[in-house]
Amino acid sequence: MSMSRALDPQPAATADTASSVRGLPTGASPTRGIGQPMAPVFTAVAVMILTVLAITFARSADMVAALWGSGGVAVAVWLRTSRGPLYDLCFGGLVACGVAAGNLLAGNSTSTTLMFTVANMADIYLAVLLARRFAPTLNLASVEGCSRFLISAAVVAPIPAAIGVGAMLHWMNGASFMETAQTWWFGHALSIAVISSFGLAITRRELVRFRAPARAIEAVVLLGLLAFANVLIFGMQSLPISFVTLPLLLLIAVRLRLLGVTAALVIISLLAIGGSMMGHGPYAVAFQGADRATMAQLLVLFGYLPILLVAALLEERDRLADRARAGQVRAERASAAKSRLLANVAHEIKSPVGGIIGIGDLWRAGQLGPVTPTQTEMADMLVKTARQVEALAHDLLDVARAESGAVKVELRPTDVPGVLDDVRRATVLRPEAQGVRIEVVSEGDGLVALADSQRLVQVVGNLTSNAVKYGGAGGIVILRASRIHDGVRIEVIDRGPGLTVDKQTQLFEPFNRLGLERSTVEGHGIGLALAKRLVELQGGSIGVTSAPGEGATFWVELPTA
């Protein structure tokens, strides 16, 4: 039994509306919480007009309305302009007057008008209440915010009124409870999901996108194509080209984002549901009466409305991308400032330290006067400490230059075994290398890498020095060169205590000594960070393989010359 036969013509026509919505009322502000004083009055007038149009159109189609537009407009404006309990009371009262006036102007009886006014206000108020509770930010530009609004305001809010109206009409004239409740719920849920979403999507951020003439023209063209296609599908022609709607809707989501999709859904809802009620479109032949409108409602709700979540996902991605770009700019500025600071500090340290080393050498050599053995020892300690500070200044300067891109590398064929042998000879002369055997192993011939020989010596020397200092307890350090698929691999192997996985992830962080700051092993924690920068500048990669108790293998891979 269709709804047009089950219900009395007058009350049946008040269930929902298929009227068009031309936008938010004049008083609605594009920013939440800033309402114009006349917004409730304009909203009440709009609700009254939409109610009259809905009932009139439904009666002309000899069935119930399937899209209650006045409810969607009222919910959107109420949420956007609310300013407190007194405002809510006035707004709700004026909207109720608009609904009642629309019913009376459409010819409904006083009792019928009262029943449907109460039911409609229950829908609207509950939708506003649930939206405030579960989607307080009204941010449809995120998947979570959009889902919360749709579920709470569109899906849940119309249920009580649908049940009440279905039971009341079943008691009054024997109308089918299920069909009445279903028609009411579908119409109000669709109105809030489509029309209210469109109203909430009109924000300054969205409107700014369409200030550019090219973007505005693009929006007009895409929405015009969508409207034209749906006129052909659900109009007098009833052409079987419904498959073009979804690609157009997806294209609108990609190009016009949230505001474009909500506007497109309004257009589709009006044309699809209105055309189906008038007996046009793909459902006119297979279905009769209210079933045609129900199928159009299902098409919009489950076929096209999910695209709103796609648009919300794209909006969320855009916002996160903007944040990431802003964060990257801030990080780059901070890094540049840090590099300048390091360079300035290192430069300022070098000159006075050089003077201290010179004075210490003169003092130790007795050129400043007779010295005692104790003074000689103190002079040695002074020179040694000053040279450590000088080495730190050089490393800081190199790090700053590498991070700022000021370090230039000259890539040319470099004999890797020769580099390893040079590093070995230099390292064995250091005091910390006493008692440690350093071996060079070359696996294969033609181990020539495309690298900067001076910088490569600096990198391998740094790795070898660390292996002697931290892994020298094993008694041996091996420098090995071998060929890999498309390059040369250099390994610095020690038999020391090894490294845990957590420490391996922190190795190449500047100034991180992995908790050894208070140990007797000298260092500043910037050597590996500098080595990583220099290897990357040469087009290579660096890493470590280690396990506790099994030593460590630091490796560098460079392209073959």
XYZ file of C-alpha atoms in Angstrom:
561
model
C 0.000 0.000 0.000
C 1.575 3.303 -1.062
C 1.663 6.341 1.176
C -0.582 8.307 -1.192
C -3.402 5.826 -0.569
C -2.687 5.227 3.124
C -2.845 8.804 4.370
C -5.379 11.564 4.210
C -4.399 14.007 1.397
C -3.930 16.954 3.711
C -1.804 15.401 6.470
C 0.017 13.218 3.971
C 1.267 16.236 2.129
C 2.895 17.637 5.229
C 5.293 14.764 5.841
C 8.276 16.035 3.864
C 9.213 18.448 1.074
C 10.826 18.356 -2.326
C 11.257 22.071 -2.556
C 14.515 23.665 -3.579
C 16.846 25.492 -1.243
C 18.465 28.575 -2.693
C 21.024 28.912 0.092
C 21.152 30.010 3.687
C 18.893 32.824 4.855
C 20.138 36.330 4.449
C 20.817 36.635 8.146
C 23.009 33.557 8.397
C 26.599 34.392 9.081
C 29.392 32.495 7.334
C 31.154 32.076 10.670
C 29.834 29.971 13.493
C 28.660 31.896 16.533
C 28.301 35.276 14.786
C 24.623 35.616 13.872
C 22.910 38.659 12.433
C 19.994 39.905 14.582
C 17.474 39.254 11.805
C 18.610 35.671 11.114
C 15.719 34.056 13.077
C 13.125 36.184 11.257
C 14.519 35.444 7.797
C 14.822 31.766 8.686
C 11.178 31.626 9.814
C 10.071 33.234 6.559
C 12.192 30.809 4.527
C 10.811 27.845 6.488
C 7.244 29.022 5.851
C 7.842 29.412 2.087
C 9.593 26.052 1.803
C 6.788 24.359 3.724
C 4.132 25.768 1.404
C 6.136 24.793 -1.682
C 6.727 21.290 -0.322
C 3.088 20.604 0.411
C 1.921 22.105 -2.869
C 4.439 20.093 -4.906
C 3.609 16.882 -3.028
C -0.116 17.295 -3.693
C 0.496 17.998 -7.376
C 2.388 14.699 -7.583
C -0.403 12.942 -5.622
C 2.007 11.591 -3.011
C 3.899 12.604 0.074
C 6.951 14.852 -0.070
C 10.329 13.149 0.142
C 12.675 15.994 1.084
C 11.780 18.284 3.985
C 13.944 21.238 3.038
C 12.686 23.619 5.709
C 14.110 21.355 8.430
C 17.554 21.283 6.803
C 17.644 25.071 6.463
C 16.517 25.615 10.053
C 19.138 23.220 11.472
C 21.986 24.811 9.476
C 21.121 28.410 10.392
C 20.420 27.558 14.029
C 23.794 25.865 14.425
C 25.644 28.668 12.639
C 24.061 31.616 14.516
C 23.379 30.315 18.024
C 24.419 32.750 20.776
C 22.893 31.427 23.978
C 19.728 29.987 25.609
C 17.609 33.120 25.055
C 18.561 33.198 21.384
C 17.740 29.501 21.061
C 14.325 30.075 22.609
C 13.529 32.933 20.232
C 14.911 31.094 17.225
C 12.948 27.930 17.984
C 9.741 29.886 18.550
C 10.046 31.759 15.244
C 10.855 28.564 13.313
C 7.834 26.867 14.879
C 5.676 29.807 13.769
C 7.096 29.446 10.255
C 6.272 25.722 10.118
C 2.770 26.300 11.459
C 2.098 29.198 9.082
C 3.262 27.110 6.136
C 0.924 24.276 7.050
C -2.031 26.624 7.494
C -1.345 28.472 4.232
C -1.160 25.104 2.460
C -4.680 24.301 3.696
C -4.050 21.863 6.544
C -6.422 21.767 9.484
C -5.515 23.209 12.856
C -5.085 19.795 14.504
C -2.967 18.489 11.635
C -0.884 21.692 11.667
C -0.292 21.350 15.396
C 0.761 17.702 15.115
C 3.210 18.277 12.290
C 4.602 21.470 13.828
C 5.414 19.617 17.058
C 6.967 16.720 15.108
C 9.039 19.012 12.898
C 10.309 21.045 15.840
C 11.239 17.828 17.645
C 13.308 16.860 14.593
C 14.998 20.227 14.314
C 15.706 20.706 18.018
C 17.016 17.161 18.493
C 19.283 17.514 15.442
C 20.713 20.769 16.857
C 21.111 19.248 20.323
C 22.885 16.096 19.080
C 25.112 18.054 16.703
C 26.230 20.303 19.552
C 26.888 17.295 21.748
C 28.679 14.963 19.327
C 30.028 17.366 16.661
C 30.584 20.589 18.632
C 33.100 22.073 16.212
C 30.727 21.645 13.234
C 33.846 20.913 11.224
C 32.738 18.920 8.200
C 36.225 19.268 6.700
C 37.391 16.146 8.520
C 36.217 12.567 8.263
C 35.536 12.329 11.994
C 33.650 15.628 12.190
C 31.592 14.872 9.085
C 30.740 11.362 10.274
C 29.755 12.598 13.729
C 27.408 15.206 12.271
C 25.776 12.862 9.773
C 25.222 10.083 12.305
C 23.994 12.238 15.179
C 21.990 14.941 13.382
C 20.843 13.180 10.192
C 20.518 9.526 11.155
C 19.512 9.557 14.835
C 17.635 12.851 15.290
C 14.632 12.141 12.970
C 13.874 8.722 14.527
C 11.656 9.823 17.483
C 9.479 12.097 15.345
C 9.199 9.448 12.630
C 7.966 6.916 15.175
C 5.544 9.442 16.705
C 4.071 10.553 13.367
C 3.768 6.961 12.166
C 1.932 5.920 15.313
C -0.331 8.990 15.287
C -1.425 8.612 11.659
C -1.919 4.882 12.093
C -4.214 5.633 15.042
C -6.032 8.459 13.252
C -6.792 6.912 9.855
C -5.207 3.452 9.752
C -2.178 4.459 7.697
C 0.687 1.996 7.542
C 2.955 2.737 10.509
C 6.089 1.422 8.793
C 5.543 3.288 5.518
C 4.711 6.542 7.303
C 7.706 6.343 9.662
C 9.992 5.332 6.791
C 8.905 8.217 4.574
C 9.271 10.719 7.404
C 12.722 9.465 8.404
C 14.068 9.327 4.852
C 12.880 12.841 4.030
C 14.192 14.493 7.178
C 17.461 12.525 7.294
C 18.170 13.428 3.674
C 17.327 17.084 4.267
C 19.715 17.402 7.222
C 22.453 15.322 5.572
C 22.363 17.310 2.314
C 20.914 20.771 2.953
C 22.300 21.324 6.454
C 25.716 20.084 5.330
C 25.624 22.584 2.475
C 24.791 25.379 4.920
C 27.586 24.387 7.306
C 30.069 24.098 4.426
C 29.661 27.791 3.533
C 32.649 29.166 5.409
C 35.112 31.930 4.672
C 37.837 29.349 4.051
C 35.695 27.613 1.428
C 34.493 30.825 -0.216
C 38.032 32.184 -0.556
C 38.808 29.374 -2.973
C 36.253 30.665 -5.450
C 37.408 34.276 -5.525
C 39.723 33.483 -8.404
C 37.785 33.799 -11.685
C 39.203 30.541 -13.059
C 38.070 28.551 -10.013
C 34.622 30.207 -10.059
C 34.184 29.395 -13.757
C 35.297 25.818 -13.105
C 32.697 25.481 -10.348
C 29.921 26.844 -12.555
C 30.872 24.506 -15.406
C 31.107 21.358 -13.277
C 27.906 22.018 -11.346
C 26.165 23.004 -14.588
C 27.202 19.730 -16.237
C 25.968 17.799 -13.216
C 22.613 19.611 -13.253
C 22.222 19.112 -17.009
C 22.989 15.403 -16.748
C 20.447 14.918 -13.938
C 17.813 16.882 -15.840
C 18.270 14.426 -18.699
C 18.156 11.443 -16.326
C 15.229 12.465 -14.099
C 13.441 14.948 -16.392
C 11.040 14.514 -19.272
C 13.691 12.789 -21.402
C 14.539 10.124 -18.787
C 17.714 9.103 -20.612
C 19.557 6.014 -19.232
C 22.803 7.859 -18.508
C 22.787 7.746 -14.711
C 26.314 6.294 -14.803
C 27.746 9.765 -15.536
C 26.635 11.213 -12.194
C 29.145 9.443 -9.953
C 32.265 10.343 -12.012
C 31.121 13.970 -12.141
C 30.533 13.957 -8.390
C 33.993 12.516 -7.751
C 35.534 15.140 -10.036
C 33.698 17.862 -8.117
C 35.035 16.426 -4.836
C 38.592 16.524 -6.175
C 38.380 19.992 -7.702
C 35.835 21.874 -5.562
C 36.168 20.002 -2.280
C 33.500 20.205 0.455
C 31.439 23.193 -0.671
C 31.268 21.899 -4.235
C 30.180 18.407 -3.162
C 27.452 19.661 -0.811
C 26.123 21.977 -3.527
C 26.194 19.071 -5.982
C 24.270 16.850 -3.545
C 21.582 19.521 -3.188
C 21.226 19.676 -6.982
C 21.062 15.895 -7.327
C 18.569 15.540 -4.461
C 16.190 18.132 -5.892
C 16.274 16.762 -9.421
C 16.337 13.050 -8.585
C 13.666 13.067 -5.889
C 11.493 15.710 -7.563
C 11.675 13.979 -10.958
C 10.886 10.601 -9.438
C 7.858 12.030 -7.599
C 6.596 13.422 -10.916
C 6.957 10.024 -12.592
C 10.174 10.620 -14.547
C 13.537 8.896 -14.461
C 14.684 5.288 -14.184
C 12.302 4.434 -11.315
C 9.093 5.598 -13.029
C 8.476 2.305 -14.841
C 9.503 -0.260 -12.243
C 7.942 1.439 -9.201
C 4.681 3.142 -8.378
C 3.615 5.934 -6.009
C 5.776 6.563 -2.968
C 8.128 3.724 -3.914
C 9.572 5.879 -6.732
C 10.481 8.611 -4.267
C 11.878 6.052 -1.822
C 14.200 4.627 -4.464
C 15.426 8.131 -5.334
C 16.051 8.775 -1.629
C 18.035 5.548 -1.335
C 20.047 6.502 -4.422
C 21.102 9.809 -2.875
C 21.635 8.494 0.656
C 23.662 5.403 -0.167
C 24.871 6.064 -3.700
C 25.999 9.687 -3.648
C 26.131 10.909 -0.039
C 29.316 8.882 0.776
C 31.172 11.199 -1.629
C 30.777 13.798 1.119
C 33.187 11.726 3.230
C 35.603 11.635 0.284
C 35.524 15.427 0.132
C 36.046 15.589 3.906
C 39.030 13.262 3.574
C 40.538 15.476 0.856
C 39.950 18.568 3.005
C 41.663 16.856 5.926
C 44.577 15.856 3.722
C 44.920 19.428 2.459
C 44.936 20.759 6.010
C 47.559 18.264 7.136
C 49.653 19.023 4.063
C 49.482 22.753 4.830
C 50.562 22.073 8.396
C 53.393 19.871 7.199
C 54.607 22.546 4.782
C 54.423 25.204 7.486
C 56.286 22.920 9.885
C 58.917 22.221 7.252
C 59.436 25.934 6.651
C 59.806 26.552 10.389
C 62.205 23.621 10.734
C 64.302 24.839 7.802
C 64.468 28.325 9.274
C 65.440 26.946 12.680
C 68.053 24.690 11.093
C 69.496 27.602 9.124
C 69.643 29.729 12.280
C 71.331 26.882 14.161
C 73.875 26.424 11.370
C 74.691 30.126 11.396
C 75.090 30.027 15.167
C 77.389 27.003 15.015
C 79.466 28.586 12.283
C 79.802 31.852 14.212
C 80.682 30.087 17.478
C 83.230 27.846 15.765
C 84.820 30.785 13.963
C 85.049 32.827 17.152
C 86.610 29.911 19.059
C 89.370 29.203 16.527
C 91.340 32.431 16.907
C 91.726 32.524 20.710
C 92.359 28.787 20.870
C 95.151 29.152 18.334
C 96.731 31.778 20.564
C 96.449 29.492 23.611
C 98.147 26.634 21.734
C 100.982 28.938 20.672
C 101.523 30.216 24.211
C 101.409 26.652 25.576
C 104.029 25.471 23.088
C 106.317 28.390 23.950
C 105.835 27.777 27.674
C 106.517 24.045 27.359
C 109.658 24.679 25.288
C 111.047 27.063 27.901
C 111.018 30.049 25.574
C 109.069 32.085 28.126
C 111.597 31.382 30.850
C 112.798 28.461 32.938
C 110.111 25.820 33.619
C 109.886 23.095 36.172
C 108.805 19.520 35.341
C 105.399 20.272 36.856
C 105.024 23.336 34.675
C 105.992 21.296 31.606
C 103.287 18.760 32.462
C 100.766 21.554 32.946
C 101.766 23.098 29.607
C 101.258 19.713 27.887
C 97.778 19.459 29.426
C 97.009 23.029 28.326
C 98.058 22.353 24.723
C 96.217 19.015 24.638
C 92.968 20.560 25.920
C 93.257 23.499 23.547
C 93.768 21.174 20.601
C 90.620 19.263 21.608
C 88.699 22.532 21.625
C 90.232 23.409 18.250
C 89.177 20.032 16.815
C 85.655 20.614 18.167
C 85.575 24.036 16.509
C 86.611 22.523 13.174
C 83.936 19.817 13.480
C 81.277 22.370 14.395
C 82.249 24.477 11.427
C 82.104 21.456 9.123
C 78.652 20.475 10.457
C 77.347 23.999 9.990
C 78.713 24.189 6.460
C 77.343 20.761 5.550
C 73.856 21.610 6.814
C 73.840 24.945 5.021
C 75.091 23.403 1.789
C 78.347 25.358 1.886
C 80.529 22.238 1.798
C 81.613 21.465 -1.737
C 82.802 18.010 -2.719
C 84.892 17.191 -5.765
C 83.863 13.743 -6.932
C 86.524 11.863 -8.804
C 87.861 8.292 -8.989
C 89.299 7.432 -5.563
C 91.359 4.350 -4.719
C 89.529 2.998 -1.655
C 92.297 0.594 -0.417
C 94.744 3.504 -0.537
C 92.369 5.612 1.571
C 92.050 2.814 4.128
C 95.822 2.409 4.331
C 96.295 6.151 4.870
C 93.735 6.088 7.665
C 95.431 3.073 9.273
C 98.850 4.753 9.308
C 97.419 7.938 10.809
C 95.384 6.118 13.454
C 98.155 3.875 14.803
C 100.069 6.988 15.832
C 97.352 8.073 18.231
C 97.810 7.348 21.941
C 94.408 5.623 22.230
C 95.435 3.124 19.517
C 98.185 1.609 21.655
C 97.530 -2.118 22.056
C 94.971 -2.224 19.203
C 95.830 -4.007 15.940
C 94.442 -2.231 12.872
C 94.213 -4.309 9.681
C 93.227 -3.401 6.120
C 91.432 -6.021 4.023
C 90.728 -5.509 0.307
C 88.399 -8.032 -1.311
C 88.880 -7.916 -5.069
C 90.508 -5.587 -7.548
C 89.384 -2.290 -9.008
C 87.921 -0.940 -5.795
C 87.646 2.600 -7.081
C 84.802 4.796 -5.847
C 83.470 8.094 -7.133
C 84.183 10.260 -4.107
C 85.994 13.237 -2.657
C 89.242 11.674 -1.408
C 89.805 14.292 1.295
C 86.279 13.997 2.678
C 86.368 10.202 2.423
C 89.549 10.111 4.514
C 87.785 12.341 7.045
C 84.771 9.997 7.203
C 86.730 6.737 7.441
C 89.152 8.317 9.915
C 86.255 9.339 12.111
C 84.759 5.834 12.028
C 88.143 4.252 12.754
C 88.837 6.633 15.628
C 85.465 5.723 17.166
C 86.170 2.015 16.682
C 89.492 2.366 18.502
C 88.020 4.435 21.335
C 84.784 2.523 21.917
C 85.594 -0.942 20.553
C 89.325 -1.162 21.152
C 88.735 -3.542 24.049
C 88.442 -6.283 21.435
C 92.092 -5.769 20.497
C 91.517 -5.447 16.743
C 89.888 -3.090 14.253
C 89.453 -4.172 10.630
C 89.104 -1.787 7.693
C 87.586 -3.733 4.818
C 86.766 -2.731 1.236
C 84.633 -4.864 -1.066
C 82.590 -4.570 -4.243
C 78.793 -4.542 -4.172
C 76.315 -4.560 -7.023
C 76.696 -0.940 -8.134
C 79.358 0.460 -5.875
C 82.080 -0.014 -3.286
C 81.431 -0.879 0.352
C 83.748 0.214 3.160
C 83.431 -1.454 6.561
C 85.031 -0.504 9.880
C 84.727 -3.520 12.178
C 85.502 -3.711 15.883
C 85.131 -6.436 18.505
C 83.854 -4.144 21.253
C 80.726 -4.352 23.422
C 78.335 -3.672 20.539
C 75.213 -1.532 20.409
C 71.556 -2.117 21.187
C 68.877 -1.345 18.596
C 67.786 1.747 20.526
C 71.316 3.145 20.534
C 71.748 2.391 16.829
C 68.773 4.633 16.015
C 70.416 7.527 17.905
C 73.945 7.125 16.586
C 73.850 9.764 13.872
C 72.122 12.452 15.955
C 74.372 15.462 16.656
C 75.736 15.790 20.217
C 74.298 12.424 21.263
C 76.973 10.319 23.003
C 74.547 7.558 24.017
C 74.993 8.173 27.720
C 78.823 8.186 27.664
C 79.135 11.883 28.531
C 80.716 11.076 31.918
C 82.965 8.284 30.690
C 86.730 8.572 30.291
C 86.370 8.303 26.497
C 86.807 11.717 24.940
C 84.331 12.938 22.339
C 81.687 15.512 21.537
C 79.001 13.470 19.742
C 79.169 15.232 16.376
C 81.619 13.025 14.452
C 79.060 10.506 13.189
C 76.548 13.228 12.345
C 79.232 14.962 10.286
C 80.244 11.678 8.649
C 76.640 11.062 7.611
C 76.381 14.511 6.038
C 79.635 14.103 4.145
C 78.713 10.642 2.832
C 75.329 11.895 1.628
C 77.008 14.820 -0.138
C 79.066 12.251 -2.048
C 75.962 10.358 -3.144
C 76.488 7.460 -0.744
C 74.887 5.969 2.333
C 76.107 5.092 5.811
C 74.847 2.769 8.515
C 75.726 0.324 11.271
C 75.208 -3.351 11.994
C 75.637 -4.401 15.603
C 74.350 -6.450 18.500
C 75.214 -6.337 22.220
C 78.368 -8.345 22.896
C 79.144 -8.875 19.204
C 80.992 -5.693 18.261
C 79.904 -3.214 15.607
C 80.338 -2.832 11.859
C 80.014 0.685 10.472
C 79.635 0.667 6.701
C 79.763 3.231 3.925
C 78.541 2.546 0.402
C 79.649 4.750 -2.484
C 79.023 4.520 -6.233
C 81.700 2.986 -8.413
C 83.778 5.371 -10.470
